[in-house]
Amino acid sequence: MFCRQCEQTANPCTKLGVCGKQPDTAYLQDLLTYALQGLATYAKEELKEGKLDSKVNRFTVEALFSTLTNVNFDSEAIKNFIYEAVNLREELKGKGIKVQETEACNFKPADSLEELVKQGEDANRKLFHSYQNEDIQSLKEITLYSLRGIAAYADHAAILGKEDNSVYAFIYDALDSMQRNGDLNFWLNMVLKAGETNLRAMELLDAANTGRYGHPVPTAVPLGYKKGKAIVVSGHDLRDLEILLKQTEGKGIYVYTHGEMLPCHAYPELKKYKHFYGHYGTAWQNQQKEFAQFPGAILMTTNCIIRPLDSYKDRIFTTGVVGWPGVKHIKDKDFTPVIEKALELPGFPEDKESKTVMVGFARNAVLGVADKVIELVKAGKIRHFFLVGGCDGAKPGRSYYTEFVEKAPQDTVILTLACGKFRFFDKELGSIDGIPRLLDVGQCNDAYSAIQIALALSKAFNVGVNELPLSLILSWFEQKAVAILTTLLYLGIKNIRLGPSLPAFVSPNVLKVLVDNFNIKPIKTVDEDLKEILG
């Protein structure tokens, strides 16, 4: 195998994914990507004519989403995606659509899983080893990984009824272009176009979430638990959580969030469920320890699953595009098996009081007090804003982000989002004239909210975003983070500090372009970075 799409990669992973992905599954995911390229060639033209069946759009983003890190480890599920991609391609081909065909347009999948894996080895070579220019290869990979992140956000938005053909059009165009020649400028522009498209996908998801569940409001979330039966929900999908809350109503079960589901407690239409209680655990990489100790059922709704231990494998469930061999998958959103398992298990034996953490500082809440924030900046009471967030992971170097927040001066404010916040989400940082110094903006997709906050402040101060007293200190892990980074580049955001390590798929020359044009910097030590930023 050859996989280097995430931050924890062995640069690259060749024998076994650090994430737990087996080589066979890795090759099948490469074959799925190849099959999607063939489908995209026809879908691209059909969409232009306004004739493309929406099922092709929905399938494409689900299939791409399934190849994102820590989503689907089930070879059988990936095999079915491959067959469906080819079936849909043949349906479109049967309509007589005229295209400039590529090899992928005529790819025929083997009948057996073993033969499919061999085809996947060939697809891997075409995807990652067929380009003479390492810089073009690097830009193509950045585009591919951005596509996977875009697909995740587009899928979440579509589930709640928000779609835009411009998002699908770019996905098809990019997948098709990967099979063809293009110079460095073409692929640099494609990376920036990925950023523009991801901004639209996040905007759609923001509209979908707030349109259905209301704008997040500042909310104190307990980190303790209540005596009784329990279900913990991890991942990102608000719709899955809503369905589960409805199905568990009146059954004597408390529902808890885990990981990036924490911000769900701030949405008014989810807050109204009395049995939706608190937050359990921290970030995705700690789930083996945390889930083993949880006395109830577990539901994984999106990416972030890692190998379930035997101690809880019989009480963890997946839904949506998530999959793990031997773990029960809920296809139809009837969570009865999850509920029944929770009722069988002991649950928490007693109440446990603990501290609370504040969530709900998305754009609506922050901009609601923008006048006060601006006054505090002009009065010198707020010197600087730091956006410290992104993905969390297992590497020791990520302690940098905890130290950064702890050492940030008392006249600075920390905005945070995504699971990177679990390095410091329960720290007591105090406030500045009633404005909390730690503001949780939400999930990773709520980078859209953070961007809107920055744009509003730049307008209020009548300066460009890069002239604001704002610094981005980002941690990355997987492909949604890559998509967000391309969005920041598209918006012209400069001086981003990125860590804990730089992506293995960024070539030296591409890195030089990013440094020269956007002044992207690897993180150093906290003291060095604070001194450089604040003087």
Short mmCIF file of C-alpha atoms in Angstrom, two decimals:
data_model
loop_
_atom_site.label_atom_id
_atom_site.label_comp_id
_atom_site.label_asym_id
_atom_site.label_seq_id
_atom_site.Cartn_x
_atom_site.Cartn_y
_atom_site.Cartn_z
CA MET A 1 0.00 0.00 0.00
CA PHE A 2 0.95 3.64 -0.34
CA CYS A 3 -1.00 6.07 1.81
CA ARG A 4 0.11 9.47 3.11
CA GLN A 5 -3.14 11.38 3.32
CA CYS A 6 -3.13 12.08 7.07
CA GLU A 7 -0.77 13.67 9.58
CA GLN A 8 0.07 10.47 11.45
CA THR A 9 1.27 8.67 8.29
CA ALA A 10 4.55 6.78 8.39
CA ASN A 11 5.42 8.81 5.24
CA PRO A 12 3.97 6.85 3.61
CA CYS A 13 2.21 3.90 5.25
CA THR A 14 3.27 0.90 3.16
CA LYS A 15 2.56 -2.25 5.18
CA LEU A 16 -0.26 -1.20 7.47
CA GLY A 17 -2.03 2.09 8.04
CA VAL A 18 -1.18 3.77 11.34
CA CYS A 19 -4.96 4.33 11.49
CA GLY A 20 -5.50 0.56 11.41
CA LYS A 21 -6.34 0.36 7.71
CA GLN A 22 -5.31 -2.95 6.17
CA PRO A 23 -3.46 -2.96 2.82
CA ASP A 24 -6.36 -4.72 1.08
CA THR A 25 -8.78 -2.02 2.20
CA ALA A 26 -6.33 0.71 1.18
CA TYR A 27 -6.07 -0.73 -2.33
CA LEU A 28 -9.84 -1.03 -2.59
CA GLN A 29 -10.20 2.63 -1.61
CA ASP A 30 -7.70 3.54 -4.34
CA LEU A 31 -9.73 1.46 -6.79
CA LEU A 32 -12.90 3.24 -5.69
CA THR A 33 -11.23 6.60 -6.32
CA TYR A 34 -10.23 5.37 -9.78
CA ALA A 35 -13.76 4.15 -10.50
CA LEU A 36 -15.13 7.53 -9.40
CA GLN A 37 -12.82 9.22 -11.89
CA GLY A 38 -14.46 7.26 -14.70
CA LEU A 39 -17.93 8.09 -13.39
CA ALA A 40 -16.98 11.77 -13.06
CA THR A 41 -16.07 12.05 -16.76
CA TYR A 42 -19.68 11.32 -17.73
CA ALA A 43 -21.36 12.97 -14.74
CA LYS A 44 -19.50 16.21 -15.50
CA GLU A 45 -21.05 16.47 -18.96
CA GLU A 46 -24.51 15.33 -17.86
CA LEU A 47 -24.53 17.92 -15.07
CA LYS A 48 -23.65 20.65 -17.56
CA GLU A 49 -26.78 19.75 -19.50
CA GLY A 50 -28.87 19.84 -16.32
CA LYS A 51 -29.87 16.21 -16.78
CA LEU A 52 -27.85 14.43 -14.07
CA ASP A 53 -29.89 12.32 -11.65
CA SER A 54 -29.35 13.55 -8.09
CA LYS A 55 -28.60 9.98 -7.00
CA VAL A 56 -25.24 10.27 -8.80
CA ASN A 57 -24.37 13.40 -6.82
CA ARG A 58 -25.32 11.84 -3.51
CA PHE A 59 -23.52 8.60 -4.29
CA THR A 60 -20.32 10.38 -5.34
CA VAL A 61 -19.94 12.39 -2.14
CA GLU A 62 -20.78 9.36 0.03
CA ALA A 63 -18.22 7.24 -1.82
CA LEU A 64 -15.53 9.92 -1.56
CA PHE A 65 -16.37 10.43 2.12
CA SER A 66 -15.86 6.71 2.74
CA THR A 67 -12.19 7.03 1.67
CA LEU A 68 -11.43 9.74 4.25
CA THR A 69 -9.19 8.74 7.18
CA ASN A 70 -10.94 6.85 10.01
CA VAL A 71 -14.25 6.43 8.20
CA ASN A 72 -14.73 3.04 6.55
CA PHE A 73 -12.46 0.07 7.17
CA ASP A 74 -14.91 -2.52 5.80
CA SER A 75 -13.64 -4.02 2.53
CA GLU A 76 -17.07 -5.40 1.67
CA ALA A 77 -18.60 -1.94 1.92
CA ILE A 78 -15.87 -0.43 -0.27
CA LYS A 79 -16.36 -3.24 -2.80
CA ASN A 80 -20.06 -2.37 -3.07
CA PHE A 81 -19.18 1.29 -3.64
CA ILE A 82 -16.87 0.24 -6.51
CA TYR A 83 -19.57 -1.82 -8.21
CA GLU A 84 -22.13 0.96 -7.82
CA ALA A 85 -19.72 3.55 -9.27
CA VAL A 86 -19.28 1.43 -12.38
CA ASN A 87 -23.02 0.71 -12.66
CA LEU A 88 -23.82 4.42 -12.53
CA ARG A 89 -21.08 5.17 -15.06
CA GLU A 90 -22.54 2.59 -17.45
CA GLU A 91 -26.02 4.07 -17.02
CA LEU A 92 -24.67 7.47 -18.05
CA LYS A 93 -22.61 5.99 -20.86
CA GLY A 94 -25.77 4.33 -22.18
CA LYS A 95 -27.29 7.77 -22.72
CA GLY A 96 -24.79 8.44 -25.49
CA ILE A 97 -22.97 11.23 -23.67
CA LYS A 98 -19.98 12.35 -25.69
CA VAL A 99 -16.77 12.60 -23.65
CA GLN A 100 -13.04 12.38 -24.13
CA GLU A 101 -12.62 8.92 -22.67
CA THR A 102 -9.87 7.83 -20.31
CA GLU A 103 -8.84 4.37 -19.13
CA ALA A 104 -11.09 4.76 -16.10
CA CYS A 105 -14.10 5.20 -18.40
CA ASN A 106 -13.77 1.57 -19.46
CA PHE A 107 -12.59 0.01 -16.20
CA LYS A 108 -14.30 -3.32 -15.48
CA PRO A 109 -14.22 -4.48 -11.84
CA ALA A 110 -13.27 -8.07 -11.09
CA ASP A 111 -15.79 -10.48 -9.60
CA SER A 112 -13.82 -11.50 -6.51
CA LEU A 113 -12.52 -9.41 -3.66
CA GLU A 114 -9.03 -10.85 -4.17
CA GLU A 115 -8.94 -9.77 -7.82
CA LEU A 116 -10.36 -6.36 -6.94
CA VAL A 117 -7.44 -5.85 -4.56
CA LYS A 118 -5.01 -6.61 -7.41
CA GLN A 119 -6.82 -4.06 -9.56
CA GLY A 120 -6.47 -1.68 -6.62
CA GLU A 121 -2.69 -2.10 -6.68
CA ASP A 122 -2.72 -0.94 -10.29
CA ALA A 123 -5.02 1.97 -9.41
CA ASN A 124 -2.61 2.96 -6.63
CA ARG A 125 0.21 3.20 -9.16
CA LYS A 126 -1.89 5.37 -11.45
CA LEU A 127 -2.98 7.66 -8.64
CA PHE A 128 0.36 8.13 -6.89
CA HIS A 129 3.25 6.90 -9.02
CA SER A 130 2.51 7.79 -12.65
CA TYR A 131 3.65 11.43 -12.68
CA GLN A 132 7.17 12.48 -13.59
CA ASN A 133 6.83 15.88 -11.90
CA GLU A 134 6.66 15.63 -8.09
CA ASP A 135 5.18 19.10 -7.81
CA ILE A 136 2.24 18.27 -10.06
CA GLN A 137 1.82 15.04 -8.11
CA SER A 138 1.83 17.03 -4.88
CA LEU A 139 -0.83 19.47 -6.14
CA LYS A 140 -2.97 16.62 -7.43
CA GLU A 141 -2.84 14.96 -4.04
CA ILE A 142 -3.74 18.21 -2.27
CA THR A 143 -6.72 18.46 -4.63
CA LEU A 144 -7.76 14.84 -4.06
CA TYR A 145 -7.59 15.11 -0.28
CA SER A 146 -9.49 18.40 -0.42
CA LEU A 147 -12.17 16.64 -2.48
CA ARG A 148 -12.58 14.08 0.29
CA GLY A 149 -13.04 16.84 2.86
CA ILE A 150 -15.45 18.73 0.60
CA ALA A 151 -17.43 15.53 0.09
CA ALA A 152 -17.80 15.08 3.86
CA TYR A 153 -19.26 18.56 4.30
CA ALA A 154 -21.43 18.28 1.18
CA ASP A 155 -22.80 14.97 2.42
CA HIS A 156 -23.76 16.38 5.83
CA ALA A 157 -25.43 19.36 4.15
CA ALA A 158 -27.31 17.21 1.63
CA ILE A 159 -28.67 15.02 4.43
CA LEU A 160 -30.41 18.16 5.70
CA GLY A 161 -31.58 19.19 2.24
CA LYS A 162 -28.92 21.76 1.28
CA GLU A 163 -27.13 21.19 -2.04
CA ASP A 164 -25.52 23.27 -4.76
CA ASN A 165 -24.62 21.92 -8.19
CA SER A 166 -21.49 24.08 -8.24
CA VAL A 167 -20.03 21.83 -5.51
CA TYR A 168 -20.77 18.66 -7.46
CA ALA A 169 -19.53 20.27 -10.70
CA PHE A 170 -16.13 20.97 -9.16
CA ILE A 171 -15.86 17.47 -7.70
CA TYR A 172 -16.51 15.94 -11.13
CA ASP A 173 -14.20 18.37 -12.89
CA ALA A 174 -11.35 17.70 -10.47
CA LEU A 175 -11.76 13.92 -10.57
CA ASP A 176 -11.85 14.01 -14.37
CA SER A 177 -8.84 16.35 -14.59
CA MET A 178 -6.72 14.02 -12.48
CA GLN A 179 -6.70 11.61 -15.40
CA ARG A 180 -5.34 14.23 -17.80
CA ASN A 181 -2.35 16.48 -18.30
CA GLY A 182 -2.12 19.89 -16.70
CA ASP A 183 0.78 22.17 -15.89
CA LEU A 184 1.73 23.61 -12.50
CA ASN A 185 -0.41 26.71 -12.93
CA PHE A 186 -3.43 24.59 -13.79
CA TRP A 187 -3.05 22.55 -10.62
CA LEU A 188 -2.28 25.56 -8.43
CA ASN A 189 -5.54 27.07 -9.64
CA MET A 190 -7.30 23.76 -9.02
CA VAL A 191 -6.13 23.80 -5.38
CA LEU A 192 -7.50 27.33 -4.93
CA LYS A 193 -10.74 26.30 -6.66
CA ALA A 194 -10.98 23.46 -4.15
CA GLY A 195 -10.75 26.06 -1.40
CA GLU A 196 -13.51 28.15 -2.99
CA THR A 197 -15.73 25.08 -3.36
CA ASN A 198 -15.11 23.98 0.22
CA LEU A 199 -16.14 27.43 1.44
CA ARG A 200 -19.45 26.95 -0.39
CA ALA A 201 -19.85 23.44 1.05
CA MET A 202 -19.28 24.73 4.59
CA GLU A 203 -21.69 27.60 3.94
CA LEU A 204 -24.34 25.08 2.86
CA LEU A 205 -23.75 22.98 5.96
CA ASP A 206 -23.91 26.03 8.20
CA ALA A 207 -27.25 27.00 6.63
CA ALA A 208 -28.48 23.40 6.98
CA ASN A 209 -27.55 23.11 10.65
CA THR A 210 -28.77 26.54 11.74
CA GLY A 211 -31.86 26.35 9.54
CA ARG A 212 -33.01 23.12 11.18
CA TYR A 213 -31.64 23.44 14.71
CA GLY A 214 -31.34 27.21 15.24
CA HIS A 215 -28.22 29.28 15.77
CA PRO A 216 -25.96 27.96 18.56
CA VAL A 217 -26.26 29.83 21.85
CA PRO A 218 -23.68 29.93 24.66
CA THR A 219 -24.33 26.83 26.74
CA ALA A 220 -22.68 25.20 29.77
CA VAL A 221 -22.23 21.47 29.12
CA PRO A 222 -21.70 19.08 32.07
CA LEU A 223 -18.71 16.75 31.92
CA GLY A 224 -20.28 14.50 34.55
CA TYR A 225 -23.13 12.04 34.12
CA LYS A 226 -26.54 11.02 35.44
CA LYS A 227 -27.51 7.75 37.09
CA GLY A 228 -29.15 5.53 34.49
CA LYS A 229 -28.86 3.88 31.07
CA ALA A 230 -26.63 5.61 28.58
CA ILE A 231 -25.76 6.05 24.90
CA VAL A 232 -22.77 8.07 23.72
CA VAL A 233 -22.74 9.52 20.19
CA SER A 234 -19.49 10.35 18.41
CA GLY A 235 -18.64 11.79 15.01
CA HIS A 236 -20.20 14.91 13.53
CA ASP A 237 -23.71 14.31 12.18
CA LEU A 238 -26.45 16.40 13.82
CA ARG A 239 -29.27 14.63 11.97
CA ASP A 240 -28.24 11.23 13.36
CA LEU A 241 -28.20 12.69 16.85
CA GLU A 242 -31.65 14.23 16.38
CA ILE A 243 -33.09 10.92 15.17
CA LEU A 244 -31.57 9.07 18.12
CA LEU A 245 -32.90 11.67 20.59
CA LYS A 246 -36.40 11.24 19.19
CA GLN A 247 -36.19 7.45 19.31
CA THR A 248 -34.88 7.40 22.91
CA GLU A 249 -37.42 9.85 24.29
CA GLY A 250 -39.24 8.42 27.31
CA LYS A 251 -37.10 5.28 27.44
CA GLY A 252 -35.06 6.18 30.51
CA ILE A 253 -31.82 6.59 28.56
CA TYR A 254 -29.48 9.56 28.80
CA VAL A 255 -27.69 10.55 25.58
CA TYR A 256 -24.14 11.94 25.79
CA THR A 257 -21.86 13.43 23.16
CA HIS A 258 -18.28 12.46 22.45
CA GLY A 259 -15.61 14.15 20.35
CA GLU A 260 -16.83 16.70 17.83
CA MET A 261 -20.45 16.18 18.84
CA LEU A 262 -19.82 18.42 21.87
CA PRO A 263 -21.03 21.62 20.08
CA CYS A 264 -24.42 19.98 19.46
CA HIS A 265 -25.44 20.99 22.99
CA ALA A 266 -25.62 24.62 21.84
CA TYR A 267 -28.33 24.14 19.20
CA PRO A 268 -31.79 25.15 20.53
CA GLU A 269 -33.67 22.37 18.73
CA LEU A 270 -31.37 19.73 20.22
CA LYS A 271 -31.13 21.32 23.66
CA LYS A 272 -34.87 20.86 24.15
CA TYR A 273 -34.52 17.09 24.71
CA LYS A 274 -34.39 16.64 28.49
CA HIS A 275 -32.49 13.34 28.27
CA PHE A 276 -29.72 14.97 26.19
CA TYR A 277 -27.42 15.49 29.13
CA GLY A 278 -23.69 16.10 28.82
CA HIS A 279 -20.37 15.30 27.22
CA TYR A 280 -18.32 12.17 27.79
CA GLY A 281 -14.62 11.85 27.02
CA THR A 282 -12.35 13.88 24.79
CA ALA A 283 -10.94 13.49 21.26
CA TRP A 284 -11.15 10.61 18.80
CA GLN A 285 -7.71 9.10 19.51
CA ASN A 286 -8.68 8.40 23.14
CA GLN A 287 -11.81 6.41 22.32
CA GLN A 288 -10.38 2.97 23.02
CA LYS A 289 -9.77 3.89 26.66
CA GLU A 290 -12.89 6.02 27.02
CA PHE A 291 -15.32 3.67 25.27
CA ALA A 292 -14.02 0.68 27.22
CA GLN A 293 -15.04 2.50 30.42
CA PHE A 294 -18.42 3.72 29.15
CA PRO A 295 -21.24 1.57 30.64
CA GLY A 296 -23.64 1.92 27.71
CA ALA A 297 -24.04 1.71 23.94
CA ILE A 298 -21.91 3.68 21.46
CA LEU A 299 -22.96 5.14 18.10
CA MET A 300 -20.42 6.34 15.51
CA THR A 301 -21.99 8.71 13.01
CA THR A 302 -19.08 9.84 10.79
CA ASN A 303 -15.31 9.72 10.62
CA CYS A 304 -13.17 9.21 13.73
CA ILE A 305 -13.68 5.49 14.38
CA ILE A 306 -10.57 3.51 15.31
CA ARG A 307 -10.24 -0.22 15.93
CA PRO A 308 -12.87 -1.19 18.51
CA LEU A 309 -11.50 -3.23 21.39
CA ASP A 310 -13.09 -6.56 22.20
CA SER A 311 -14.27 -5.08 25.51
CA TYR A 312 -16.84 -2.92 23.69
CA LYS A 313 -17.04 -4.30 20.14
CA ASP A 314 -20.45 -5.84 20.84
CA ARG A 315 -21.91 -2.50 21.95
CA ILE A 316 -20.55 -0.11 19.34
CA PHE A 317 -22.62 0.63 16.22
CA THR A 318 -21.95 2.52 12.99
CA THR A 319 -24.25 4.42 10.65
CA GLY A 320 -23.95 6.50 7.48
CA VAL A 321 -20.67 5.94 5.62
CA VAL A 322 -18.80 4.66 8.69
CA GLY A 323 -17.88 0.99 8.82
CA TRP A 324 -15.70 -1.52 10.63
CA PRO A 325 -15.62 -5.28 9.96
CA GLY A 326 -17.70 -7.16 12.51
CA VAL A 327 -19.40 -4.03 13.89
CA LYS A 328 -23.18 -3.81 13.42
CA HIS A 329 -24.12 -1.15 10.87
CA ILE A 330 -27.42 0.74 11.06
CA LYS A 331 -28.52 1.51 7.49
CA ASP A 332 -32.09 2.70 7.86
CA LYS A 333 -31.66 5.02 10.88
CA ASP A 334 -33.77 2.71 13.02
CA PHE A 335 -31.59 2.76 16.11
CA THR A 336 -33.57 0.08 17.93
CA PRO A 337 -30.51 -2.21 18.22
CA VAL A 338 -28.55 0.65 19.86
CA ILE A 339 -31.42 1.37 22.25
CA GLU A 340 -31.92 -2.29 23.14
CA LYS A 341 -28.21 -2.69 23.85
CA ALA A 342 -28.24 0.40 26.07
CA LEU A 343 -31.17 -1.02 28.04
CA GLU A 344 -29.31 -4.32 28.52
CA LEU A 345 -26.20 -2.61 29.88
CA PRO A 346 -25.86 -1.31 33.45
CA GLY A 347 -25.47 2.40 32.68
CA PHE A 348 -24.03 4.74 35.29
CA PRO A 349 -24.70 3.57 38.88
CA GLU A 350 -24.96 7.09 40.32
CA ASP A 351 -24.88 10.77 39.47
CA LYS A 352 -21.48 12.36 39.12
CA GLU A 353 -21.19 16.11 39.38
CA SER A 354 -18.26 17.63 37.51
CA LYS A 355 -17.19 20.87 35.92
CA THR A 356 -18.89 22.28 32.86
CA VAL A 357 -17.48 23.66 29.63
CA MET A 358 -18.94 26.45 27.52
CA VAL A 359 -19.87 25.93 23.88
CA GLY A 360 -21.98 27.84 21.37
CA PHE A 361 -19.80 30.79 20.37
CA ALA A 362 -20.50 30.49 16.65
CA ARG A 363 -20.72 33.58 14.46
CA ASN A 364 -24.24 34.59 15.53
CA ALA A 365 -23.31 34.62 19.22
CA VAL A 366 -19.95 36.35 18.77
CA LEU A 367 -21.20 38.96 16.30
CA GLY A 368 -24.06 39.66 18.69
CA VAL A 369 -21.49 41.20 21.05
CA ALA A 370 -19.21 42.52 18.30
CA ASP A 371 -19.66 46.13 19.39
CA LYS A 372 -18.40 45.30 22.87
CA VAL A 373 -15.48 43.30 21.47
CA ILE A 374 -14.51 46.21 19.23
CA GLU A 375 -14.66 48.62 22.17
CA LEU A 376 -12.39 46.34 24.21
CA VAL A 377 -9.88 46.17 21.36
CA LYS A 378 -9.90 49.96 20.93
CA ALA A 379 -9.53 50.41 24.70
CA GLY A 380 -6.49 48.11 24.68
CA LYS A 381 -8.15 45.52 26.90
CA ILE A 382 -8.01 42.89 24.14
CA ARG A 383 -4.62 42.94 22.48
CA HIS A 384 -4.87 39.95 20.18
CA PHE A 385 -7.08 37.06 19.04
CA PHE A 386 -5.74 33.56 18.47
CA LEU A 387 -7.64 30.89 16.57
CA VAL A 388 -6.13 27.75 18.09
CA GLY A 389 -7.87 24.72 16.67
CA GLY A 390 -8.14 21.99 14.10
CA CYS A 391 -7.69 18.26 14.41
CA ASP A 392 -6.33 16.43 17.41
CA GLY A 393 -4.08 13.38 17.23
CA ALA A 394 -1.84 11.10 19.22
CA LYS A 395 1.61 12.62 18.59
CA PRO A 396 3.34 14.09 21.66
CA GLY A 397 4.09 17.32 19.77
CA ARG A 398 0.45 18.30 20.03
CA SER A 399 1.07 19.37 23.62
CA TYR A 400 2.27 22.57 21.93
CA TYR A 401 -1.36 23.69 21.58
CA THR A 402 -2.10 23.23 25.29
CA GLU A 403 1.03 25.15 26.21
CA PHE A 404 0.18 27.90 23.73
CA VAL A 405 -3.25 28.48 25.26
CA GLU A 406 -1.83 28.38 28.79
CA LYS A 407 0.90 30.91 27.95
CA ALA A 408 -1.24 33.28 25.89
CA PRO A 409 -1.32 36.62 27.80
CA GLN A 410 -4.39 37.56 29.83
CA ASP A 411 -5.28 40.34 27.39
CA THR A 412 -5.73 37.87 24.50
CA VAL A 413 -8.77 35.85 23.44
CA ILE A 414 -8.69 32.24 22.21
CA LEU A 415 -11.13 31.12 19.52
CA THR A 416 -11.18 27.37 19.03
CA LEU A 417 -12.95 24.73 16.97
CA ALA A 418 -12.80 21.05 15.99
CA CYS A 419 -11.35 18.31 18.17
CA GLY A 420 -8.04 20.13 18.61
CA LYS A 421 -9.77 21.99 21.44
CA PHE A 422 -9.76 18.89 23.64
CA ARG A 423 -6.16 19.69 24.47
CA PHE A 424 -7.44 22.64 26.53
CA PHE A 425 -11.26 22.81 26.36
CA ASP A 426 -11.68 22.51 30.13
CA LYS A 427 -9.09 25.12 31.08
CA GLU A 428 -10.24 28.03 33.25
CA LEU A 429 -9.03 31.05 31.29
CA GLY A 430 -11.28 33.70 32.80
CA SER A 431 -12.84 36.59 30.92
CA ILE A 432 -12.23 40.16 29.79
CA ASP A 433 -15.04 42.49 30.89
CA GLY A 434 -17.56 39.66 30.54
CA ILE A 435 -16.18 38.24 27.29
CA PRO A 436 -14.83 34.70 27.92
CA ARG A 437 -11.20 34.32 26.92
CA LEU A 438 -11.95 30.85 25.49
CA LEU A 439 -14.65 30.83 22.80
CA ASP A 440 -15.66 27.45 21.33
CA VAL A 441 -16.84 28.17 17.77
CA GLY A 442 -17.90 24.56 17.11
CA GLN A 443 -17.03 21.63 14.86
CA CYS A 444 -14.33 21.64 12.16
CA ASN A 445 -16.87 22.74 9.55
CA ASP A 446 -17.62 25.74 11.76
CA ALA A 447 -14.41 27.19 10.38
CA TYR A 448 -17.06 28.93 8.25
CA SER A 449 -18.28 30.72 11.39
CA ALA A 450 -14.73 31.68 12.32
CA ILE A 451 -14.17 33.07 8.83
CA GLN A 452 -17.36 35.12 9.04
CA ILE A 453 -16.29 36.50 12.42
CA ALA A 454 -12.92 37.52 10.97
CA LEU A 455 -14.51 39.13 7.91
CA ALA A 456 -16.97 41.06 10.09
CA LEU A 457 -14.17 42.34 12.35
CA SER A 458 -12.06 43.36 9.37
CA LYS A 459 -15.00 45.36 8.04
CA ALA A 460 -15.61 46.98 11.44
CA PHE A 461 -11.96 48.01 11.76
CA ASN A 462 -11.77 48.92 8.07
CA VAL A 463 -8.68 46.80 7.49
CA GLY A 464 -7.91 43.62 5.58
CA VAL A 465 -8.21 40.31 7.40
CA ASN A 466 -4.42 39.95 7.39
CA GLU A 467 -4.11 43.29 9.21
CA LEU A 468 -6.37 42.22 12.09
CA PRO A 469 -4.86 41.41 15.50
CA LEU A 470 -5.64 37.77 14.72
CA SER A 471 -3.32 34.78 14.33
CA LEU A 472 -4.21 31.28 13.18
CA ILE A 473 -2.45 28.50 15.06
CA LEU A 474 -3.73 25.34 13.38
CA SER A 475 -3.33 21.63 13.97
CA TRP A 476 -4.17 19.29 11.12
CA PHE A 477 -4.80 15.58 10.89
CA GLU A 478 -7.03 14.51 8.01
CA GLN A 479 -8.59 15.59 4.74
CA LYS A 480 -11.24 17.96 6.06
CA ALA A 481 -8.37 19.98 7.52
CA VAL A 482 -6.72 19.99 4.09
CA ALA A 483 -9.94 21.31 2.55
CA ILE A 484 -10.17 24.06 5.18
CA LEU A 485 -6.55 25.04 4.57
CA THR A 486 -7.22 25.40 0.84
CA THR A 487 -10.20 27.62 1.74
CA LEU A 488 -7.97 29.87 3.83
CA LEU A 489 -5.53 30.07 0.91
CA TYR A 490 -8.35 30.90 -1.49
CA LEU A 491 -9.39 33.74 0.83
CA GLY A 492 -5.82 35.03 0.86
CA ILE A 493 -5.28 34.43 4.58
CA LYS A 494 -1.59 34.71 5.42
CA ASN A 495 0.78 33.96 8.30
CA ILE A 496 -0.87 30.66 9.26
CA ARG A 497 1.13 28.55 11.69
CA LEU A 498 0.63 24.86 10.98
CA GLY A 499 1.58 21.75 12.92
CA PRO A 500 2.48 19.50 14.52
CA SER A 501 4.20 18.45 11.28
CA LEU A 502 3.84 19.51 7.66
CA PRO A 503 1.97 17.24 5.21
CA ALA A 504 4.10 14.53 3.64
CA PHE A 505 2.36 15.07 0.29
CA VAL A 506 3.54 18.69 -0.01
CA SER A 507 6.69 18.77 -2.15
CA PRO A 508 9.55 21.19 -1.34
CA ASN A 509 8.70 23.42 -4.31
CA VAL A 510 4.99 23.53 -3.49
CA LEU A 511 5.87 24.37 0.10
CA LYS A 512 8.07 27.20 -1.18
CA VAL A 513 5.13 28.59 -3.17
CA LEU A 514 2.95 28.48 -0.05
CA VAL A 515 5.64 30.15 2.05
CA ASP A 516 6.40 32.82 -0.56
CA ASN A 517 2.77 33.67 -1.31
CA PHE A 518 1.00 33.01 2.00
CA ASN A 519 3.81 33.00 4.57
CA ILE A 520 2.69 29.64 5.95
CA LYS A 521 4.96 28.64 8.81
CA PRO A 522 5.56 25.42 10.72
CA ILE A 523 5.05 25.86 14.45
CA LYS A 524 8.25 26.35 16.46
CA THR A 525 8.23 26.57 20.24
CA VAL A 526 5.39 28.36 22.00
CA ASP A 527 7.72 31.02 23.39
CA GLU A 528 9.24 31.72 19.97
CA ASP A 529 5.87 31.92 18.24
CA LEU A 530 4.29 34.16 20.87
CA LYS A 531 7.27 36.49 20.80
CA GLU A 532 7.18 36.71 17.02
CA ILE A 533 3.41 37.36 16.95
CA LEU A 534 3.12 39.77 19.86
CA GLY A 535 6.56 41.33 19.87
#
